């Protein structure tokens, strides 16, 4: 079970990297790339699966508040990415910066909140 959780963690981090890399690469010509959409969906699905599996493991004691905060941030990022994909006219460098900042916040919460 630990191997599955670790594989999901790798995919989760790859999803966040896709979002962050995609929006940073498009700062000059502000557009939300389709890779960011795929990345956030990957991060959301793998995060939910990881949380479920960690709760099913008897020797793990996951922090539910941390998971809830990370999930809310991920939903906000997903909403921004979806809005950016549907209405490209609203996308500015600040819009992309907000997405990038929230991605860094979510990764920071994962690493620094014990």
JSON list of C-alpha atoms in Angstrom, two decimals:
[
{"chain": "A", "resi": 1, "resn": "UNK", "atom": "CA", "xyz": [0.00, 0.00, 0.00]},
{"chain": "A", "resi": 2, "resn": "UNK", "atom": "CA", "xyz": [2.90, 2.34, 0.75]},
{"chain": "A", "resi": 3, "resn": "UNK", "atom": "CA", "xyz": [4.22, 1.88, -2.79]},
{"chain": "A", "resi": 4, "resn": "UNK", "atom": "CA", "xyz": [0.86, 2.93, -4.24]},
{"chain": "A", "resi": 5, "resn": "UNK", "atom": "CA", "xyz": [0.73, 6.03, -2.04]},
{"chain": "A", "resi": 6, "resn": "UNK", "atom": "CA", "xyz": [4.29, 6.95, -3.06]},
{"chain": "A", "resi": 7, "resn": "UNK", "atom": "CA", "xyz": [3.47, 6.52, -6.75]},
{"chain": "A", "resi": 8, "resn": "UNK", "atom": "CA", "xyz": [0.41, 8.72, -6.29]},
{"chain": "A", "resi": 9, "resn": "UNK", "atom": "CA", "xyz": [2.60, 11.29, -4.54]},
{"chain": "A", "resi": 10, "resn": "UNK", "atom": "CA", "xyz": [4.94, 11.38, -7.54]},
{"chain": "A", "resi": 11, "resn": "UNK", "atom": "CA", "xyz": [2.00, 11.87, -9.92]},
{"chain": "A", "resi": 12, "resn": "UNK", "atom": "CA", "xyz": [0.55, 14.51, -7.57]},
{"chain": "A", "resi": 13, "resn": "UNK", "atom": "CA", "xyz": [3.79, 16.49, -7.64]},
{"chain": "A", "resi": 14, "resn": "UNK", "atom": "CA", "xyz": [4.05, 16.12, -11.41]},
{"chain": "A", "resi": 15, "resn": "UNK", "atom": "CA", "xyz": [0.53, 17.54, -11.72]},
{"chain": "A", "resi": 16, "resn": "UNK", "atom": "CA", "xyz": [1.43, 20.58, -9.62]},
{"chain": "A", "resi": 17, "resn": "UNK", "atom": "CA", "xyz": [4.64, 21.01, -11.62]},
{"chain": "A", "resi": 18, "resn": "UNK", "atom": "CA", "xyz": [2.61, 20.99, -14.84]},
{"chain": "A", "resi": 19, "resn": "UNK", "atom": "CA", "xyz": [0.40, 23.79, -13.52]},
{"chain": "A", "resi": 20, "resn": "UNK", "atom": "CA", "xyz": [3.27, 25.89, -12.21]},
{"chain": "A", "resi": 21, "resn": "UNK", "atom": "CA", "xyz": [5.51, 25.37, -15.23]},
{"chain": "A", "resi": 22, "resn": "UNK", "atom": "CA", "xyz": [2.68, 25.98, -17.66]},
{"chain": "A", "resi": 23, "resn": "UNK", "atom": "CA", "xyz": [1.59, 29.29, -16.19]},
{"chain": "A", "resi": 24, "resn": "UNK", "atom": "CA", "xyz": [5.15, 30.55, -15.68]},
{"chain": "A", "resi": 25, "resn": "UNK", "atom": "CA", "xyz": [6.04, 29.72, -19.28]},
{"chain": "A", "resi": 26, "resn": "UNK", "atom": "CA", "xyz": [3.09, 31.78, -20.54]},
{"chain": "A", "resi": 27, "resn": "UNK", "atom": "CA", "xyz": [3.60, 34.94, -18.48]},
{"chain": "A", "resi": 28, "resn": "UNK", "atom": "CA", "xyz": [4.72, 37.05, -21.46]},
{"chain": "A", "resi": 29, "resn": "UNK", "atom": "CA", "xyz": [1.74, 36.07, -23.60]},
{"chain": "A", "resi": 30, "resn": "UNK", "atom": "CA", "xyz": [-0.90, 35.54, -20.90]},
{"chain": "A", "resi": 31, "resn": "UNK", "atom": "CA", "xyz": [-2.85, 32.40, -21.67]},
{"chain": "A", "resi": 32, "resn": "UNK", "atom": "CA", "xyz": [-3.71, 29.43, -19.49]},
{"chain": "A", "resi": 33, "resn": "UNK", "atom": "CA", "xyz": [-2.22, 26.42, -21.28]},
{"chain": "A", "resi": 34, "resn": "UNK", "atom": "CA", "xyz": [-4.16, 23.20, -21.63]},
{"chain": "A", "resi": 35, "resn": "UNK", "atom": "CA", "xyz": [-1.34, 21.48, -19.74]},
{"chain": "A", "resi": 36, "resn": "UNK", "atom": "CA", "xyz": [-2.27, 23.48, -16.66]},
{"chain": "A", "resi": 37, "resn": "UNK", "atom": "CA", "xyz": [-5.79, 22.07, -16.86]},
{"chain": "A", "resi": 38, "resn": "UNK", "atom": "CA", "xyz": [-4.47, 18.53, -17.16]},
{"chain": "A", "resi": 39, "resn": "UNK", "atom": "CA", "xyz": [-2.03, 19.18, -14.33]},
{"chain": "A", "resi": 40, "resn": "UNK", "atom": "CA", "xyz": [-4.62, 20.48, -11.88]},
{"chain": "A", "resi": 41, "resn": "UNK", "atom": "CA", "xyz": [-6.96, 17.59, -12.65]},
{"chain": "A", "resi": 42, "resn": "UNK", "atom": "CA", "xyz": [-4.08, 15.17, -12.08]},
{"chain": "A", "resi": 43, "resn": "UNK", "atom": "CA", "xyz": [-3.19, 16.88, -8.79]},
{"chain": "A", "resi": 44, "resn": "UNK", "atom": "CA", "xyz": [-6.80, 16.86, -7.58]},
{"chain": "A", "resi": 45, "resn": "UNK", "atom": "CA", "xyz": [-7.48, 13.21, -8.42]},
{"chain": "A", "resi": 46, "resn": "UNK", "atom": "CA", "xyz": [-4.19, 11.92, -7.02]},
{"chain": "A", "resi": 47, "resn": "UNK", "atom": "CA", "xyz": [-4.57, 14.06, -3.89]},
{"chain": "A", "resi": 48, "resn": "UNK", "atom": "CA", "xyz": [-8.02, 12.66, -3.19]},
{"chain": "A", "resi": 49, "resn": "UNK", "atom": "CA", "xyz": [-6.81, 9.10, -3.79]},
{"chain": "A", "resi": 50, "resn": "UNK", "atom": "CA", "xyz": [-3.79, 9.61, -1.54]},
{"chain": "A", "resi": 51, "resn": "UNK", "atom": "CA", "xyz": [-5.90, 11.04, 1.27]},
{"chain": "A", "resi": 52, "resn": "UNK", "atom": "CA", "xyz": [-8.28, 8.09, 1.05]},
{"chain": "A", "resi": 53, "resn": "UNK", "atom": "CA", "xyz": [-5.50, 5.53, 1.05]},
{"chain": "A", "resi": 54, "resn": "UNK", "atom": "CA", "xyz": [-3.69, 7.20, 3.95]},
{"chain": "A", "resi": 55, "resn": "UNK", "atom": "CA", "xyz": [-6.89, 7.10, 5.98]},
{"chain": "A", "resi": 56, "resn": "UNK", "atom": "CA", "xyz": [-7.24, 3.39, 5.19]},
{"chain": "A", "resi": 57, "resn": "UNK", "atom": "CA", "xyz": [-3.75, 2.54, 6.46]},
{"chain": "A", "resi": 58, "resn": "UNK", "atom": "CA", "xyz": [-3.83, 1.51, 10.15]},
{"chain": "A", "resi": 59, "resn": "UNK", "atom": "CA", "xyz": [-0.39, 2.91, 11.05]},
{"chain": "A", "resi": 60, "resn": "UNK", "atom": "CA", "xyz": [-0.97, 6.35, 9.45]},
{"chain": "A", "resi": 61, "resn": "UNK", "atom": "CA", "xyz": [-2.54, 9.32, 11.23]},
{"chain": "A", "resi": 62, "resn": "UNK", "atom": "CA", "xyz": [-3.13, 11.94, 8.54]},
{"chain": "A", "resi": 63, "resn": "UNK", "atom": "CA", "xyz": [-3.88, 15.55, 9.42]},
{"chain": "A", "resi": 64, "resn": "UNK", "atom": "CA", "xyz": [-7.44, 16.16, 8.22]},
{"chain": "A", "resi": 65, "resn": "UNK", "atom": "CA", "xyz": [-7.23, 19.94, 8.63]},
{"chain": "A", "resi": 66, "resn": "UNK", "atom": "CA", "xyz": [-4.13, 20.05, 6.44]},
{"chain": "A", "resi": 67, "resn": "UNK", "atom": "CA", "xyz": [-5.86, 17.95, 3.78]},
{"chain": "A", "resi": 68, "resn": "UNK", "atom": "CA", "xyz": [-8.92, 20.20, 3.89]},
{"chain": "A", "resi": 69, "resn": "UNK", "atom": "CA", "xyz": [-6.87, 23.38, 3.48]},
{"chain": "A", "resi": 70, "resn": "UNK", "atom": "CA", "xyz": [-4.88, 21.87, 0.61]},
{"chain": "A", "resi": 71, "resn": "UNK", "atom": "CA", "xyz": [-8.11, 20.69, -1.04]},
{"chain": "A", "resi": 72, "resn": "UNK", "atom": "CA", "xyz": [-9.69, 24.14, -0.85]},
{"chain": "A", "resi": 73, "resn": "UNK", "atom": "CA", "xyz": [-6.58, 25.74, -2.36]},
{"chain": "A", "resi": 74, "resn": "UNK", "atom": "CA", "xyz": [-6.56, 23.10, -5.10]},
{"chain": "A", "resi": 75, "resn": "UNK", "atom": "CA", "xyz": [-10.24, 23.79, -5.86]},
{"chain": "A", "resi": 76, "resn": "UNK", "atom": "CA", "xyz": [-9.53, 27.52, -6.14]},
{"chain": "A", "resi": 77, "resn": "UNK", "atom": "CA", "xyz": [-6.64, 26.81, -8.53]},
{"chain": "A", "resi": 78, "resn": "UNK", "atom": "CA", "xyz": [-8.87, 24.49, -10.54]},
{"chain": "A", "resi": 79, "resn": "UNK", "atom": "CA", "xyz": [-11.55, 27.17, -10.74]},
{"chain": "A", "resi": 80, "resn": "UNK", "atom": "CA", "xyz": [-9.05, 29.78, -11.90]},
{"chain": "A", "resi": 81, "resn": "UNK", "atom": "CA", "xyz": [-7.59, 27.44, -14.51]},
{"chain": "A", "resi": 82, "resn": "UNK", "atom": "CA", "xyz": [-11.03, 26.54, -15.84]},
{"chain": "A", "resi": 83, "resn": "UNK", "atom": "CA", "xyz": [-12.09, 30.20, -15.99]},
{"chain": "A", "resi": 84, "resn": "UNK", "atom": "CA", "xyz": [-8.83, 31.05, -17.73]},
{"chain": "A", "resi": 85, "resn": "UNK", "atom": "CA", "xyz": [-9.33, 28.30, -20.31]},
{"chain": "A", "resi": 86, "resn": "UNK", "atom": "CA", "xyz": [-12.97, 29.26, -21.01]},
{"chain": "A", "resi": 87, "resn": "UNK", "atom": "CA", "xyz": [-12.49, 33.03, -21.17]},
{"chain": "A", "resi": 88, "resn": "UNK", "atom": "CA", "xyz": [-8.98, 33.78, -22.46]},
{"chain": "A", "resi": 89, "resn": "UNK", "atom": "CA", "xyz": [-9.75, 37.52, -22.57]},
{"chain": "A", "resi": 90, "resn": "UNK", "atom": "CA", "xyz": [-9.74, 37.63, -18.74]},
{"chain": "A", "resi": 91, "resn": "UNK", "atom": "CA", "xyz": [-6.24, 36.15, -18.48]},
{"chain": "A", "resi": 92, "resn": "UNK", "atom": "CA", "xyz": [-3.52, 38.63, -17.54]},
{"chain": "A", "resi": 93, "resn": "UNK", "atom": "CA", "xyz": [-0.03, 38.20, -16.13]},
{"chain": "A", "resi": 94, "resn": "UNK", "atom": "CA", "xyz": [-1.52, 38.92, -12.70]},
{"chain": "A", "resi": 95, "resn": "UNK", "atom": "CA", "xyz": [-4.11, 36.17, -13.20]},
{"chain": "A", "resi": 96, "resn": "UNK", "atom": "CA", "xyz": [-1.34, 33.70, -14.03]},
{"chain": "A", "resi": 97, "resn": "UNK", "atom": "CA", "xyz": [0.70, 35.00, -11.09]},
{"chain": "A", "resi": 98, "resn": "UNK", "atom": "CA", "xyz": [-2.23, 34.31, -8.79]},
{"chain": "A", "resi": 99, "resn": "UNK", "atom": "CA", "xyz": [-2.39, 30.71, -10.03]},
{"chain": "A", "resi": 100, "resn": "UNK", "atom": "CA", "xyz": [1.37, 30.31, -9.61]},
{"chain": "A", "resi": 101, "resn": "UNK", "atom": "CA", "xyz": [1.25, 31.79, -6.11]},
{"chain": "A", "resi": 102, "resn": "UNK", "atom": "CA", "xyz": [-1.51, 29.44, -5.03]},
{"chain": "A", "resi": 103, "resn": "UNK", "atom": "CA", "xyz": [0.41, 26.46, -6.41]},
{"chain": "A", "resi": 104, "resn": "UNK", "atom": "CA", "xyz": [3.48, 27.49, -4.40]},
{"chain": "A", "resi": 105, "resn": "UNK", "atom": "CA", "xyz": [1.25, 28.01, -1.34]},
{"chain": "A", "resi": 106, "resn": "UNK", "atom": "CA", "xyz": [-0.19, 24.50, -1.69]},
{"chain": "A", "resi": 107, "resn": "UNK", "atom": "CA", "xyz": [3.24, 22.92, -2.04]},
{"chain": "A", "resi": 108, "resn": "UNK", "atom": "CA", "xyz": [4.47, 24.98, 0.90]},
{"chain": "A", "resi": 109, "resn": "UNK", "atom": "CA", "xyz": [1.57, 23.78, 3.04]},
{"chain": "A", "resi": 110, "resn": "UNK", "atom": "CA", "xyz": [2.37, 20.18, 2.09]},
{"chain": "A", "resi": 111, "resn": "UNK", "atom": "CA", "xyz": [6.04, 20.51, 2.99]},
{"chain": "A", "resi": 112, "resn": "UNK", "atom": "CA", "xyz": [6.03, 22.88, 5.97]},
{"chain": "A", "resi": 113, "resn": "UNK", "atom": "CA", "xyz": [2.86, 21.91, 7.83]},
{"chain": "A", "resi": 114, "resn": "UNK", "atom": "CA", "xyz": [3.66, 18.84, 9.91]}
]
